[in-house]
Short mmCIF file of C-alpha atoms in Angstrom, two decimals:
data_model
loop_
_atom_site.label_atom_id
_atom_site.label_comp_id
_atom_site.label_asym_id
_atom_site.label_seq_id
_atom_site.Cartn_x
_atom_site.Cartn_y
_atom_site.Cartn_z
CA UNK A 230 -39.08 22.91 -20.12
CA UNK A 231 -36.02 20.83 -21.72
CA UNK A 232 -35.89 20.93 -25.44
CA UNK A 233 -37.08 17.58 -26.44
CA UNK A 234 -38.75 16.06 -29.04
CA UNK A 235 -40.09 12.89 -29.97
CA UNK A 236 -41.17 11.96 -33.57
CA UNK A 237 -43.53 10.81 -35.07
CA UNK A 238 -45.83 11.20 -31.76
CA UNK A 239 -48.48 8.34 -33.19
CA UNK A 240 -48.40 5.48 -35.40
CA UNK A 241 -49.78 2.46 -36.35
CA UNK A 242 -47.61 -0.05 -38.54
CA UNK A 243 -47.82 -3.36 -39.40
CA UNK A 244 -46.31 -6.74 -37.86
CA UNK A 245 -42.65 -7.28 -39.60
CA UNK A 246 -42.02 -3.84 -40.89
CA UNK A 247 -39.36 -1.63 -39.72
CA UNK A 248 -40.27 1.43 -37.74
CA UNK A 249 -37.62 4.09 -36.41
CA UNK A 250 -38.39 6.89 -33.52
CA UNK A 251 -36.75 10.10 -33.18
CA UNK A 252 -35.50 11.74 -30.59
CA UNK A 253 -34.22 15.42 -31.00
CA UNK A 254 -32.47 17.31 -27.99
CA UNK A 255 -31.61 20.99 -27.61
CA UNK A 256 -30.04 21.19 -24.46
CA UNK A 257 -26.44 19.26 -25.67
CA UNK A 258 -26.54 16.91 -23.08
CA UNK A 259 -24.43 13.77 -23.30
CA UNK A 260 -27.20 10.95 -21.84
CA UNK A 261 -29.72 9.97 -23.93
CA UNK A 262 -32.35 6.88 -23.12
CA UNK A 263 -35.04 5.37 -25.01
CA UNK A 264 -37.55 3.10 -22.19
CA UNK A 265 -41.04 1.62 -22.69
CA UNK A 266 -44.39 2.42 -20.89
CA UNK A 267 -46.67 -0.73 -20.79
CA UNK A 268 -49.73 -1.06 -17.82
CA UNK A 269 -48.78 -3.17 -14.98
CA UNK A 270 -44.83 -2.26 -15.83
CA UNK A 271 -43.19 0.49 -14.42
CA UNK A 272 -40.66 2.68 -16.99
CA UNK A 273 -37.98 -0.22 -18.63
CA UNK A 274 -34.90 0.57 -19.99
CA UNK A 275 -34.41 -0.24 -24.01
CA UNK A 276 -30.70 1.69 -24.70
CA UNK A 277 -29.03 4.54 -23.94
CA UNK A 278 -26.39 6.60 -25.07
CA UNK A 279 -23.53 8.05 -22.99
CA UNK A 280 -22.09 10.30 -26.20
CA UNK A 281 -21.99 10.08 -29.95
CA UNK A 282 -21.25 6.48 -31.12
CA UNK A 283 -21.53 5.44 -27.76
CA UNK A 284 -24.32 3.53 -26.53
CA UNK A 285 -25.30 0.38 -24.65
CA UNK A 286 -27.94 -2.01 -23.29
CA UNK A 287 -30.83 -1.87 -21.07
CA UNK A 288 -33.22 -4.00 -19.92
CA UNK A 289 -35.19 -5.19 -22.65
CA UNK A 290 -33.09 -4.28 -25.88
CA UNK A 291 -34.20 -7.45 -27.54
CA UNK A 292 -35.71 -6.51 -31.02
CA UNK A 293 -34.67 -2.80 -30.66
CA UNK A 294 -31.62 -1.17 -32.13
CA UNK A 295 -30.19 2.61 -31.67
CA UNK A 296 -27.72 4.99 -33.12
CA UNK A 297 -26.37 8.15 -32.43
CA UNK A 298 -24.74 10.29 -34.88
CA UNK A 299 -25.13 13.50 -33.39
CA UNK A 300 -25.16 14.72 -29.59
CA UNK A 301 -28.39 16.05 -30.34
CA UNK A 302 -30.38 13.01 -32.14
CA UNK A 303 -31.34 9.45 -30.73
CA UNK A 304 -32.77 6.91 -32.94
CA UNK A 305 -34.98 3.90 -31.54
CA UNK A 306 -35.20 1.43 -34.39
CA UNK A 307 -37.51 -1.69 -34.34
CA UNK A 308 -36.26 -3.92 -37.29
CA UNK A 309 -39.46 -6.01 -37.51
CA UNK A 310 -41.99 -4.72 -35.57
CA UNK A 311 -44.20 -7.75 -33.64
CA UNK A 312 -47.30 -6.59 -31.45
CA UNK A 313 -45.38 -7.41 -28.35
CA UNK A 314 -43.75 -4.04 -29.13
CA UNK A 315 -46.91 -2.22 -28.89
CA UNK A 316 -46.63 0.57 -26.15
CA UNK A 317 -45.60 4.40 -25.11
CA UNK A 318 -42.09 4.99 -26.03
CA UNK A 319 -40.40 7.97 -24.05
CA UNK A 320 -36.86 9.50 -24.39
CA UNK A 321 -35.09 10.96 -21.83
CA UNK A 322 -32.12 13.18 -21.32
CA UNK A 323 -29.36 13.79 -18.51
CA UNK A 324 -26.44 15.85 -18.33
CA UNK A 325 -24.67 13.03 -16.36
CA UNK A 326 -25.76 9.53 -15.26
CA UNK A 327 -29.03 9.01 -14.04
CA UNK A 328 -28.38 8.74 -10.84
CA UNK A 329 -26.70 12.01 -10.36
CA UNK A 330 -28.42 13.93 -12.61
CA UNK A 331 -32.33 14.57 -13.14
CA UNK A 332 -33.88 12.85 -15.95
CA UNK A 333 -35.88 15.42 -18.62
CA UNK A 334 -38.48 13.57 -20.48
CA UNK A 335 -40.02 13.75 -24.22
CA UNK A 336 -43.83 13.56 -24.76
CA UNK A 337 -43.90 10.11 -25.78
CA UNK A 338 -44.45 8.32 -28.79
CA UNK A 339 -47.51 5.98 -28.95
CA UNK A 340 -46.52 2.98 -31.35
CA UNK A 341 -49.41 0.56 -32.12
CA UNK A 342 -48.33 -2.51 -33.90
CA UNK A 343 -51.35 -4.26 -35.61
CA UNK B 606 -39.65 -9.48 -6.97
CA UNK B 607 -40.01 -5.27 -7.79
CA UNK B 608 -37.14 -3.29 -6.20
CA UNK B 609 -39.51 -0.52 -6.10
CA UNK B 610 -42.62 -0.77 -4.46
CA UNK B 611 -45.14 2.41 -3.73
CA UNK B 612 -48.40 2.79 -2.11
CA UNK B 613 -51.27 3.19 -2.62
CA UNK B 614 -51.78 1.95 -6.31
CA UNK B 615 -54.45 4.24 -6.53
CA UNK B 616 -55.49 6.69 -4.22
CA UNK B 617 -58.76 9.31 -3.94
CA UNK B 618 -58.79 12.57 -2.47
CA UNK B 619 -61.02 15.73 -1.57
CA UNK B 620 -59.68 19.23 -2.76
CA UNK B 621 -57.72 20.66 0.05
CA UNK B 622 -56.33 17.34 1.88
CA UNK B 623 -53.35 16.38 2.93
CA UNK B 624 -52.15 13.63 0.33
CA UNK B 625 -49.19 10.83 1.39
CA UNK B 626 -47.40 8.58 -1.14
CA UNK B 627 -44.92 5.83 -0.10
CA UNK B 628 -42.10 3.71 -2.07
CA UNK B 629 -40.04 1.32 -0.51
CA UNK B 630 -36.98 -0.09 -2.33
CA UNK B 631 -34.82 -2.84 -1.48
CA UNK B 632 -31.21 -1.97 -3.46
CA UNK B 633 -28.70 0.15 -2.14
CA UNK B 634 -29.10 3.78 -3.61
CA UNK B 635 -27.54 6.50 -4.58
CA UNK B 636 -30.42 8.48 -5.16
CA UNK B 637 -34.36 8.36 -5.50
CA UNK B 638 -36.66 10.39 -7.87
CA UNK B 639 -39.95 10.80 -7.77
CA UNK B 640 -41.77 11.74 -11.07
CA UNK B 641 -45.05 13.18 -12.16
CA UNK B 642 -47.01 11.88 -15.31
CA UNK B 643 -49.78 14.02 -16.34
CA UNK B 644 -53.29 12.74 -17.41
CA UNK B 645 -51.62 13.72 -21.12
CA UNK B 646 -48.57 11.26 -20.79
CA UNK B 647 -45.96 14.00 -20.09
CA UNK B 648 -43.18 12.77 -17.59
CA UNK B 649 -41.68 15.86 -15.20
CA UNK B 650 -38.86 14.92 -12.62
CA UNK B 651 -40.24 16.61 -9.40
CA UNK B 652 -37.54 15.78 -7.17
CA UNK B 653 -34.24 13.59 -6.45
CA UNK B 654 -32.84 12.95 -3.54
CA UNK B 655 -30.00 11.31 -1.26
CA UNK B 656 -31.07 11.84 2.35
CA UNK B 657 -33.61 14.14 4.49
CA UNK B 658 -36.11 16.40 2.88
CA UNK B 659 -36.80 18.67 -0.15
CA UNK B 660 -39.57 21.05 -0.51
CA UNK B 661 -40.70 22.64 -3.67
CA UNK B 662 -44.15 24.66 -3.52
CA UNK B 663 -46.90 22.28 -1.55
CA UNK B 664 -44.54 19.27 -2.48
CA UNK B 665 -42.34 17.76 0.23
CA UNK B 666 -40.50 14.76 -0.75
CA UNK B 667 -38.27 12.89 2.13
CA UNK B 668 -36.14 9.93 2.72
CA UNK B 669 -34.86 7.31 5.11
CA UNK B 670 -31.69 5.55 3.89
CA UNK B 671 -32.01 3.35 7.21
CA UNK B 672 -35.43 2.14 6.48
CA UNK B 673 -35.34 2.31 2.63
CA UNK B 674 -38.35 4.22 2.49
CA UNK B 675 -39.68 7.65 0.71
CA UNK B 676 -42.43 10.03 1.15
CA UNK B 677 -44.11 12.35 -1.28
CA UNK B 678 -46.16 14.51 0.48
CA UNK B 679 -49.24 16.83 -1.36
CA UNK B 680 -49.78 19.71 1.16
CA UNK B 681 -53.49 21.47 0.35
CA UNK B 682 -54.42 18.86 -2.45
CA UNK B 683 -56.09 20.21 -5.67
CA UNK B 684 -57.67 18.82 -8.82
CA UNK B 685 -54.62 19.89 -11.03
CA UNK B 686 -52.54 17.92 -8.58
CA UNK B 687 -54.16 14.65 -9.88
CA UNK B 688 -51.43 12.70 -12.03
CA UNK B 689 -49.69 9.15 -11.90
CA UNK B 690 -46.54 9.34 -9.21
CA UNK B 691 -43.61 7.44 -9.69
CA UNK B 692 -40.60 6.73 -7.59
CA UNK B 693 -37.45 5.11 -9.24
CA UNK B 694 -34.09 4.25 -7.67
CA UNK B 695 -30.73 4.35 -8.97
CA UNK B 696 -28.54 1.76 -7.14
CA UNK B 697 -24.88 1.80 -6.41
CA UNK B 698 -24.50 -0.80 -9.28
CA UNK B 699 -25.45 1.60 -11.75
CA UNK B 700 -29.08 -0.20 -12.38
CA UNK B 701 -31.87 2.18 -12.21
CA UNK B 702 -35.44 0.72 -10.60
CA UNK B 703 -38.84 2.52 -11.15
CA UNK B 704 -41.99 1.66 -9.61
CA UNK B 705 -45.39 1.09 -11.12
CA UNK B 706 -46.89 4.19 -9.78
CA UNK B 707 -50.01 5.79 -7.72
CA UNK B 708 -52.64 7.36 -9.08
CA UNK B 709 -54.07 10.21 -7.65
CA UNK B 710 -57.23 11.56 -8.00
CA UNK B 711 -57.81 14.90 -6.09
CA UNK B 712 -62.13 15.34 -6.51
CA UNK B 713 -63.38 19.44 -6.37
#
């Protein structure tokens, strides 16, 4: 199995607070992704990162903000949380674009915003 | 309109069958996955592929670029094979498509 992490795994937080999600790799590969799992919605695309410092867009990035420091850590950061950002949050890895390259997914964070 | 569409959304099986999945896409790839959610929520890549046919244990996953269409295939079905199976595209435009799944059920 691929050497990722997600952390924390569960929570529960509040409408309007800030909430950050971790995402720890040990393979040193240069894609990272953060998407969203919601019923009825296949796997959407929040942000990735293509190296340290370097990251970009998906899908729905609206209220969602990353950084990467480190080739190894991802950081999915909701600056207000609303309950429209309720849902499964997975990270992914590739060595190369998506396309080319297999995708190796975390566990998934479950992030209930009340 | 879903660039990714699979079949069945949901789909019950005896032990020991022969189990078919289909996604049809409607972008111009470069290469399809399909992927394997356990009950638990993990995600595993099980295959990706650019033309004809990959095997891997009972799995057999093929592709026609002509038709954009994909099969997964579930030779000898059993319980542990039961999971949610998703397909997902990655187009020549660098945008990446999944579908919404199947979920398979294989009964004892």
């Amino acid at each position: 199995d691929a050497g990722i992490t997600q952390s924390p795994r569960h929570k529960v937080t509040e409408t309007g607070t800030p909430v950050t999600l971790r995402c720890h790799q040990t393979e040193n590969h240069r894609y990272m992704y953060w998407y969203r799992q919601d019923p009825g919605h296949g796997l959407r695309l929040i942000h990735y990162s293509y190296g340290v410092k370097d990251t970009d867009k998906g899908e729905v990035s609206d209220g969602y903000s990353v950084s990467r420091s480190k080739t190894e850590d991802f950081l999915l950061t909701l600056e207000s949380a609303t309950s429209s950002q309720t849902s499964v949050y997975f990270c992914a890895i590739s060595e190369g674009q998506r396309g080319y390259y297999e995708q190796y997914f975390g566990p998934g964070t479950r992030l209930t915003v009340t | 309109k879903n660039e990714v569409e699979q079949s069945p959304q949901n789909l019950t099986a005896q032990e020991g069958e022969f189990i078919t999945i289909n996604c049809s896409y409607s972008v111009g790839i470069s290469a399809l996955h399909w992927l394997q959610q356990h009950p638990g929520g993990g995600i595993v890549s099980l295959f990706m592929l650019s033309s004809g046919k990959k095997k891997h244990g009972r799995l057999i996953a093929t592709i026609n670029i002509q038709e954009k269409h994909s099969s997964l295939h579930i030779t000898a079905s059993h319980p542990r094979d039961s999971a949610v199976y998703i397909c997902a595209v990655d187009n020549t435009g660098n945008q990446f498509y999944f579908g919404t799944g199947t979920s398979l059920t294989v009964i004892p």
